[in-house]
């Protein structure tokens, strides 16, 4: 899946030709890998794959949480695509969220990480301060905080009033409510920032020193050294943040009280899924929704991995 | 820090001292301004935790009319079990999760990043797939599984998966960092007859302090903040975690204790903030180590 | 029973290998004599409930492990435990979900214990009826309540509006709206929240017109014309500034602290009689309570005494007899009654009511008096709502009211959509 391993389809087999017995070959070539992978394999086969397969099966049933599921064939999937406006509405909301929150959050995280990586005084303090919002996680308090800021008489409008602008009630207006969730997502930019910082730490300083002696400008150093060497981390953050954004549930859940309102403008895909599963007792349908999301996200991810060999640079 | 400042001098050596100073001041001003914007909501939370109960939603100003510690006292003792127990539970779960996650995920990541074996791409794709399915739909089958194992109402469903590297996020993260380490290191070690285990233990791990520290920080904080797992699997108040305790302060249909919620929310941030402060030093230690690698 | 075992076997299927190896390593709960109780609520309710469980343990020696959660966390947990065959012995049930759980045998009928462990001879008939599904008793009402208009007494005084009486009508509502507009207190406080997407208010209005939300066989009991009239009336109120703007109203996401009353944007909100106390803890202004407005002077019958919540027996409980004994203690023991007060609603046994009445604080007294003296406002108990009533409320009534408010739909469109959408959901379930 990674760029390199995609290129080398079956390297183990080719090299194996030189070693004598089958078991020795397996031991030499495959055993170390599998031994290191063992904890994960046990967890995957023992704890993860079973429930996943079960949920896939349930997506073809009418499972209602409380009684035994009945097979309904592809009905759930057919209904979703032919007769469910809420499916499309929630898909639109999620797409919009992904398209705007992911790039903005990553750009913000990278910019702050770059700024903090200058070796300025008080770096640990700033880093901690910028990470603080992410500590709050999904706390109930966030819902209340966000209303304090984005309601009609909230902080933003008080600031706007100083310059004579009457702002709307951002959080409860269907035109702007999704943006307050995008801002929430950007506000909690701590994790990608930390990962960027860790990545920046790995770039050998002597490369900058050499470039600096050659008279390369700061911008040139960024483009020629920082960005290329940071691509594995950028790639990681982009993939992970996109997957997370597609699955995003908590912000809308706490801020809209699980309703997705006003007028379903914050009805995220997984929020809709959750409502169907636990609010309206349609776990079968919810499972189908989940697997459609998985299909969509894996297409995106596979595409990213395929293109990654053109722009992600590993030190190999 | 001295190491970092020394580096700065080298990098910006060509620039005049005055200009450098002005730039530094500007950066600080920008960072401070940004911090205040970022932190306003948290300051509000802090202020709210000292407010009298019926003023929380009706008062607009950020400074409370009177300061009171009532919310803290009531909040700490309010739930029958008391927050002391919740803290202990959270520490046990989060602490074990850090150990499990860092060990198991770094092993799996080493296999994916540095070793060749048949089926590698397949397993890697599987690992990524586990990241993509919303947890809401695997919840019930997983609950049934853990119940059959007799693990419900113990910490095991929350901790054991961490020792089995169940969170692909961290494997993927470490894979990306391990692949950034120079390959010549392992090749040289291999020529010296080092086993994969020794390479992993003696070369890869020591060089990866920043990413391991990152993983430790995230695991601790995310486990601490998680409420859905504990909500489903823990059924006695005495095994509740801090996050679960927090959620019982408010009920949308009846009387809530917002003072208690805010006070305990503030307190709940303290351990994770301290954990962050402590481990972020290892993010810095990484510089020295990686600096030597070539 | 067989159905449930089948399901569990099935759910286990894919994970059987692992489970088989490790099953029985550590039993989660040894089959003990203790009872597990799960309820939703806040701190105040928990304190009272634990007071009673302690009392019960002292009196009978049976330990009761009580666990409480917030409303939003309660339902996923109960559903997960039920699906895992691990439901508690006693669960708190809501009027909205009791049909859903009863029809699927997730809670157990209580009839076999009535007269034995459960003594319900003098239990209020309408409250007993409210706990029945298909003729069988599935829930013991923990208290009666009624819808009520909760209003800000201080704001009424400030605006110079006379306090409400139970005789008031929708015309009076408009007069109050006009008065608040003229007084313009507290940065433009409106008379009332936008009631167009309050399901109880719609139901009350329909009942006064001789209709209802649902018929006994689970169909809609009103027509498109009614729905259009409803949305048109509220559009008029909104335009005239009697009720809050759609934008403000959308700040209300359900919890009490987000309501227009607590946010100080409206002086009245339709709510439930047992919530007066909870509202009062969030506000400095004194609050009062009254009936919903009448469609015309002298027209009553919109209100009914609704079971605020039930205790039910978990379908898989191994201690049903013991659990029933606990239920009986919970509703009838005098000491327990004093601890519980009217926090869950007005007790349904006359003897319990008598014990409770003198111990109440002022606001609880108001609630008790209100529910006891509904007079001609009181109508018959409606049939239990169909299983998908909750979905119709959440995804149609609330959303459509909002859509009209924001001008995304006309009252006519919303009315038509309410009927067609509701019929759709009713036929699907």
Short mmCIF file of N, CA, C and O in Angstrom, two decimals, chain B residues 185-273:
data_model
loop_
_atom_site.label_atom_id
_atom_site.label_comp_id
_atom_site.label_asym_id
_atom_site.label_seq_id
_atom_site.Cartn_x
_atom_site.Cartn_y
_atom_site.Cartn_z
N UNK B 185 21.32 2.78 8.18
CA UNK B 185 21.52 2.38 9.57
C UNK B 185 21.22 0.90 9.77
O UNK B 185 22.03 0.15 10.32
N UNK B 186 20.03 0.47 9.31
CA UNK B 186 19.70 -0.94 9.49
C UNK B 186 20.62 -1.81 8.65
O UNK B 186 21.00 -2.90 9.05
N UNK B 187 20.91 -1.33 7.45
CA UNK B 187 21.74 -2.18 6.58
C UNK B 187 23.09 -2.43 7.21
O UNK B 187 23.59 -3.56 7.23
N UNK B 188 23.66 -1.38 7.77
CA UNK B 188 24.95 -1.53 8.45
C UNK B 188 24.82 -2.50 9.61
O UNK B 188 25.65 -3.40 9.79
N UNK B 189 23.76 -2.32 10.38
CA UNK B 189 23.57 -3.19 11.55
C UNK B 189 23.37 -4.63 11.13
O UNK B 189 23.88 -5.56 11.76
N UNK B 190 22.64 -4.80 10.03
CA UNK B 190 22.37 -6.15 9.54
C UNK B 190 23.68 -6.84 9.15
O UNK B 190 23.87 -8.01 9.41
N UNK B 191 24.57 -6.07 8.52
CA UNK B 191 25.87 -6.63 8.13
C UNK B 191 26.66 -7.05 9.36
O UNK B 191 27.38 -8.03 9.33
N UNK B 192 26.47 -6.29 10.45
CA UNK B 192 27.15 -6.66 11.69
C UNK B 192 26.48 -7.84 12.36
O UNK B 192 26.85 -8.21 13.47
N UNK B 193 25.45 -8.38 11.74
CA UNK B 193 24.78 -9.56 12.29
C UNK B 193 23.71 -9.26 13.30
O UNK B 193 23.37 -10.11 14.12
N UNK B 194 23.20 -8.05 13.29
CA UNK B 194 22.14 -7.72 14.22
C UNK B 194 20.82 -8.36 13.80
O UNK B 194 20.48 -8.34 12.62
N UNK B 195 20.07 -8.89 14.76
CA UNK B 195 18.75 -9.44 14.44
C UNK B 195 17.77 -8.29 14.26
O UNK B 195 18.02 -7.18 14.74
N UNK B 196 16.63 -8.57 13.57
CA UNK B 196 15.61 -7.50 13.44
C UNK B 196 15.21 -6.94 14.79
O UNK B 196 14.97 -5.74 14.92
N UNK B 197 15.12 -7.80 15.80
CA UNK B 197 14.72 -7.31 17.12
C UNK B 197 15.71 -6.28 17.66
O UNK B 197 15.33 -5.24 18.18
N UNK B 198 17.03 -6.60 17.49
CA UNK B 198 18.04 -5.67 17.98
C UNK B 198 18.00 -4.36 17.21
O UNK B 198 18.17 -3.28 17.78
N UNK B 199 17.76 -4.44 15.92
CA UNK B 199 17.68 -3.21 15.12
C UNK B 199 16.52 -2.36 15.61
O UNK B 199 16.65 -1.15 15.82
N UNK B 200 15.38 -3.04 15.82
CA UNK B 200 14.19 -2.33 16.30
C UNK B 200 14.47 -1.68 17.64
O UNK B 200 14.17 -0.50 17.87
N UNK B 201 15.07 -2.45 18.54
CA UNK B 201 15.23 -2.01 19.93
C UNK B 201 16.36 -1.01 20.08
O UNK B 201 16.24 -0.03 20.83
N UNK B 202 17.47 -1.23 19.37
CA UNK B 202 18.67 -0.45 19.61
C UNK B 202 18.81 0.73 18.64
O UNK B 202 19.54 1.68 18.91
N UNK B 203 18.18 0.63 17.49
CA UNK B 203 18.37 1.70 16.50
C UNK B 203 17.08 2.48 16.25
O UNK B 203 17.03 3.69 16.44
N UNK B 204 16.03 1.76 15.86
CA UNK B 204 14.80 2.45 15.45
C UNK B 204 14.16 3.18 16.62
O UNK B 204 13.90 4.38 16.54
N UNK B 205 13.94 2.48 17.71
CA UNK B 205 13.25 3.12 18.83
C UNK B 205 14.00 4.34 19.38
O UNK B 205 13.41 5.41 19.52
N UNK B 206 15.31 4.22 19.68
CA UNK B 206 16.01 5.40 20.22
C UNK B 206 15.96 6.59 19.27
O UNK B 206 15.92 7.74 19.72
N UNK B 207 15.96 6.34 17.97
CA UNK B 207 15.95 7.45 17.02
C UNK B 207 14.55 8.04 16.87
O UNK B 207 14.37 9.06 16.23
N UNK B 208 13.56 7.39 17.42
CA UNK B 208 12.18 7.80 17.16
C UNK B 208 11.53 8.46 18.36
O UNK B 208 10.31 8.48 18.46
N UNK B 209 12.33 8.99 19.26
CA UNK B 209 11.73 9.59 20.45
C UNK B 209 10.60 10.57 20.13
O UNK B 209 9.56 10.51 20.77
N UNK B 210 10.75 11.47 19.15
CA UNK B 210 9.64 12.41 18.93
C UNK B 210 8.33 11.71 18.60
O UNK B 210 7.29 12.07 19.16
N UNK B 211 8.36 10.72 17.74
CA UNK B 211 7.09 10.11 17.35
C UNK B 211 6.55 9.23 18.48
O UNK B 211 5.34 9.16 18.70
N UNK B 212 7.44 8.61 19.24
CA UNK B 212 6.97 7.81 20.37
C UNK B 212 6.35 8.71 21.43
O UNK B 212 5.30 8.39 22.01
N UNK B 213 6.99 9.86 21.66
CA UNK B 213 6.42 10.81 22.62
C UNK B 213 5.07 11.31 22.12
O UNK B 213 4.10 11.42 22.88
N UNK B 214 4.99 11.59 20.82
CA UNK B 214 3.72 12.02 20.24
C UNK B 214 2.65 10.97 20.49
O UNK B 214 1.53 11.27 20.93
N UNK B 215 3.00 9.71 20.21
CA UNK B 215 2.02 8.63 20.39
C UNK B 215 1.61 8.53 21.85
O UNK B 215 0.42 8.35 22.17
N UNK B 216 2.58 8.67 22.76
CA UNK B 216 2.26 8.57 24.18
C UNK B 216 1.31 9.69 24.58
O UNK B 216 0.30 9.46 25.26
N UNK B 217 1.61 10.91 24.13
CA UNK B 217 0.76 12.06 24.48
C UNK B 217 -0.66 11.84 23.98
O UNK B 217 -1.64 11.96 24.71
N UNK B 218 -0.77 11.50 22.70
CA UNK B 218 -2.11 11.34 22.12
C UNK B 218 -2.89 10.22 22.80
O UNK B 218 -4.07 10.35 23.09
N UNK B 219 -2.19 9.10 23.02
CA UNK B 219 -2.89 7.97 23.65
C UNK B 219 -3.44 8.37 25.00
O UNK B 219 -4.60 8.12 25.32
N UNK B 220 -2.59 9.01 25.79
CA UNK B 220 -3.03 9.38 27.13
C UNK B 220 -4.23 10.32 27.06
O UNK B 220 -5.26 10.10 27.70
N UNK B 221 -4.11 11.36 26.25
CA UNK B 221 -5.16 12.37 26.21
C UNK B 221 -6.45 11.80 25.63
O UNK B 221 -7.54 12.02 26.15
N UNK B 222 -6.32 11.06 24.55
CA UNK B 222 -7.53 10.54 23.91
C UNK B 222 -8.22 9.50 24.78
O UNK B 222 -9.44 9.42 24.82
N UNK B 223 -7.43 8.65 25.44
CA UNK B 223 -8.04 7.68 26.33
C UNK B 223 -8.73 8.39 27.48
O UNK B 223 -9.82 8.04 27.90
N UNK B 224 -8.07 9.40 27.99
CA UNK B 224 -8.63 10.20 29.09
C UNK B 224 -9.95 10.83 28.66
O UNK B 224 -10.93 10.85 29.39
N UNK B 225 -9.96 11.37 27.44
CA UNK B 225 -11.14 12.09 26.96
C UNK B 225 -12.25 11.17 26.46
O UNK B 225 -13.37 11.61 26.25
N UNK B 226 -11.94 9.92 26.20
CA UNK B 226 -12.93 9.02 25.61
C UNK B 226 -14.07 8.78 26.59
O UNK B 226 -13.84 8.56 27.77
N UNK B 227 -15.28 8.86 26.11
CA UNK B 227 -16.38 8.52 27.03
C UNK B 227 -17.24 7.40 26.50
O UNK B 227 -17.91 6.72 27.26
N UNK B 228 -17.21 7.15 25.20
CA UNK B 228 -18.15 6.17 24.68
C UNK B 228 -17.78 4.74 25.11
O UNK B 228 -18.65 3.98 25.50
N UNK B 229 -16.49 4.43 25.06
CA UNK B 229 -16.04 3.11 25.51
C UNK B 229 -16.40 2.88 26.98
O UNK B 229 -17.11 1.93 27.31
N UNK B 230 -15.95 3.77 27.86
CA UNK B 230 -16.32 3.61 29.27
C UNK B 230 -17.83 3.59 29.48
O UNK B 230 -18.34 2.80 30.26
N UNK B 231 -18.56 4.43 28.74
CA UNK B 231 -20.02 4.47 28.90
C UNK B 231 -20.63 3.11 28.66
O UNK B 231 -21.49 2.65 29.41
N UNK B 232 -20.17 2.43 27.61
CA UNK B 232 -20.77 1.16 27.25
C UNK B 232 -20.29 0.03 28.16
O UNK B 232 -21.06 -0.83 28.56
N UNK B 233 -19.00 0.05 28.49
CA UNK B 233 -18.44 -1.13 29.14
C UNK B 233 -18.40 -1.07 30.67
O UNK B 233 -18.24 -2.09 31.33
N UNK B 234 -18.46 0.11 31.25
CA UNK B 234 -18.39 0.20 32.70
C UNK B 234 -19.79 0.44 33.26
O UNK B 234 -20.47 1.36 32.83
N UNK B 235 -20.20 -0.39 34.19
CA UNK B 235 -21.57 -0.30 34.66
C UNK B 235 -21.71 -0.07 36.15
O UNK B 235 -22.78 -0.19 36.69
N UNK B 236 -20.63 0.22 36.82
CA UNK B 236 -20.76 0.54 38.23
C UNK B 236 -20.10 1.88 38.45
O UNK B 236 -19.03 2.16 37.90
N UNK B 237 -20.72 2.69 39.27
CA UNK B 237 -20.18 4.03 39.47
C UNK B 237 -18.73 3.97 39.96
O UNK B 237 -17.94 4.83 39.66
N UNK B 238 -18.39 2.92 40.71
CA UNK B 238 -17.04 2.92 41.28
C UNK B 238 -15.98 2.60 40.22
O UNK B 238 -14.80 2.78 40.47
N UNK B 239 -16.41 2.16 39.04
CA UNK B 239 -15.40 1.96 37.99
C UNK B 239 -15.48 3.06 36.91
O UNK B 239 -14.82 2.96 35.89
N UNK B 240 -16.27 4.08 37.15
CA UNK B 240 -16.39 5.18 36.19
C UNK B 240 -15.07 5.92 36.01
O UNK B 240 -14.25 5.99 36.92
N UNK B 241 -14.92 6.51 34.83
CA UNK B 241 -13.77 7.38 34.58
C UNK B 241 -14.19 8.84 34.79
O UNK B 241 -15.37 9.14 34.94
N UNK B 242 -13.21 9.72 34.76
CA UNK B 242 -13.49 11.13 34.97
C UNK B 242 -14.48 11.66 33.92
O UNK B 242 -15.45 12.35 34.25
N UNK B 243 -14.25 11.29 32.65
CA UNK B 243 -15.13 11.80 31.59
C UNK B 243 -16.56 11.34 31.78
O UNK B 243 -17.51 12.08 31.54
N UNK B 244 -16.71 10.11 32.22
CA UNK B 244 -18.05 9.58 32.45
C UNK B 244 -18.69 10.31 33.62
O UNK B 244 -19.87 10.65 33.59
N UNK B 245 -17.89 10.56 34.65
CA UNK B 245 -18.39 11.31 35.79
C UNK B 245 -18.86 12.68 35.38
O UNK B 245 -19.94 13.14 35.78
N UNK B 246 -18.08 13.33 34.51
CA UNK B 246 -18.45 14.67 34.05
C UNK B 246 -19.81 14.68 33.37
O UNK B 246 -20.60 15.60 33.52
N UNK B 247 -20.06 13.64 32.60
CA UNK B 247 -21.30 13.63 31.83
C UNK B 247 -22.54 13.43 32.70
O UNK B 247 -23.65 13.64 32.24
N UNK B 248 -22.33 13.00 33.93
CA UNK B 248 -23.51 12.80 34.77
C UNK B 248 -23.92 14.07 35.49
O UNK B 248 -24.90 14.09 36.21
N UNK B 249 -23.15 15.15 35.29
CA UNK B 249 -23.55 16.41 35.92
C UNK B 249 -24.74 17.04 35.22
O UNK B 249 -25.49 17.79 35.81
N UNK B 250 -24.87 16.77 33.94
CA UNK B 250 -25.94 17.44 33.20
C UNK B 250 -26.90 16.41 32.64
O UNK B 250 -26.49 15.36 32.17
N UNK B 251 -28.16 16.75 32.68
CA UNK B 251 -29.16 15.92 32.04
C UNK B 251 -30.11 16.85 31.34
O UNK B 251 -30.61 17.79 31.95
N UNK B 252 -30.33 16.59 30.07
CA UNK B 252 -31.11 17.55 29.29
C UNK B 252 -32.56 17.61 29.73
O UNK B 252 -33.27 18.54 29.40
N UNK B 253 -33.02 16.62 30.47
CA UNK B 253 -34.44 16.61 30.81
C UNK B 253 -34.72 17.09 32.22
O UNK B 253 -35.87 17.22 32.59
N UNK B 254 -33.70 17.30 33.02
CA UNK B 254 -34.00 17.66 34.39
C UNK B 254 -32.95 18.56 35.00
O UNK B 254 -32.27 19.31 34.31
N UNK B 255 -32.82 18.45 36.30
CA UNK B 255 -31.88 19.31 37.00
C UNK B 255 -30.44 18.96 36.64
O UNK B 255 -30.06 17.80 36.67
N UNK B 256 -29.68 19.96 36.34
CA UNK B 256 -28.26 19.75 36.06
C UNK B 256 -27.45 20.57 37.04
O UNK B 256 -27.93 21.52 37.62
N UNK B 257 -26.19 20.18 37.16
CA UNK B 257 -25.29 20.95 38.03
C UNK B 257 -24.17 21.50 37.17
O UNK B 257 -23.14 20.87 36.98
N UNK B 258 -24.41 22.69 36.59
CA UNK B 258 -23.42 23.23 35.67
C UNK B 258 -22.18 23.73 36.39
O UNK B 258 -21.07 23.64 35.86
N UNK B 259 -22.38 24.27 37.60
CA UNK B 259 -21.21 24.69 38.36
C UNK B 259 -20.26 23.52 38.56
O UNK B 259 -19.06 23.60 38.29
N UNK B 260 -20.82 22.39 38.99
CA UNK B 260 -20.03 21.19 39.18
C UNK B 260 -19.38 20.73 37.89
O UNK B 260 -18.21 20.37 37.85
N UNK B 261 -20.14 20.80 36.80
CA UNK B 261 -19.60 20.39 35.50
C UNK B 261 -18.38 21.22 35.14
O UNK B 261 -17.34 20.69 34.76
N UNK B 262 -18.52 22.55 35.26
CA UNK B 262 -17.41 23.41 34.85
C UNK B 262 -16.20 23.23 35.76
O UNK B 262 -15.07 23.16 35.30
N UNK B 263 -16.46 23.17 37.06
CA UNK B 263 -15.35 23.02 38.00
C UNK B 263 -14.59 21.72 37.73
O UNK B 263 -13.36 21.71 37.63
N UNK B 264 -15.33 20.63 37.56
CA UNK B 264 -14.67 19.35 37.34
C UNK B 264 -14.07 19.27 35.94
O UNK B 264 -13.08 18.59 35.72
N UNK B 265 -14.66 20.00 34.98
CA UNK B 265 -14.06 20.05 33.64
C UNK B 265 -12.69 20.69 33.73
O UNK B 265 -11.73 20.22 33.10
N UNK B 266 -12.60 21.77 34.48
CA UNK B 266 -11.31 22.43 34.64
C UNK B 266 -10.32 21.47 35.30
O UNK B 266 -9.20 21.28 34.82
N UNK B 267 -10.75 20.82 36.37
CA UNK B 267 -9.85 19.89 37.06
C UNK B 267 -9.45 18.71 36.18
O UNK B 267 -8.33 18.24 36.25
N UNK B 268 -10.39 18.28 35.33
CA UNK B 268 -10.09 17.12 34.49
C UNK B 268 -9.01 17.45 33.47
O UNK B 268 -8.36 16.55 32.94
N UNK B 269 -8.83 18.73 33.17
CA UNK B 269 -7.81 19.11 32.21
C UNK B 269 -6.41 19.08 32.83
O UNK B 269 -5.42 18.98 32.10
N UNK B 270 -6.35 19.18 34.14
CA UNK B 270 -5.04 19.32 34.79
C UNK B 270 -4.12 18.13 34.52
O UNK B 270 -3.00 18.32 34.05
N UNK B 271 -4.58 16.88 34.76
CA UNK B 271 -3.65 15.76 34.54
C UNK B 271 -3.20 15.65 33.09
O UNK B 271 -2.01 15.42 32.84
N UNK B 272 -4.11 15.83 32.14
CA UNK B 272 -3.68 15.67 30.75
C UNK B 272 -2.76 16.82 30.34
O UNK B 272 -1.85 16.64 29.56
N UNK B 273 -2.99 17.98 30.92
CA UNK B 273 -2.11 19.10 30.59
C UNK B 273 -0.71 18.83 31.16
O UNK B 273 0.29 19.05 30.48
#
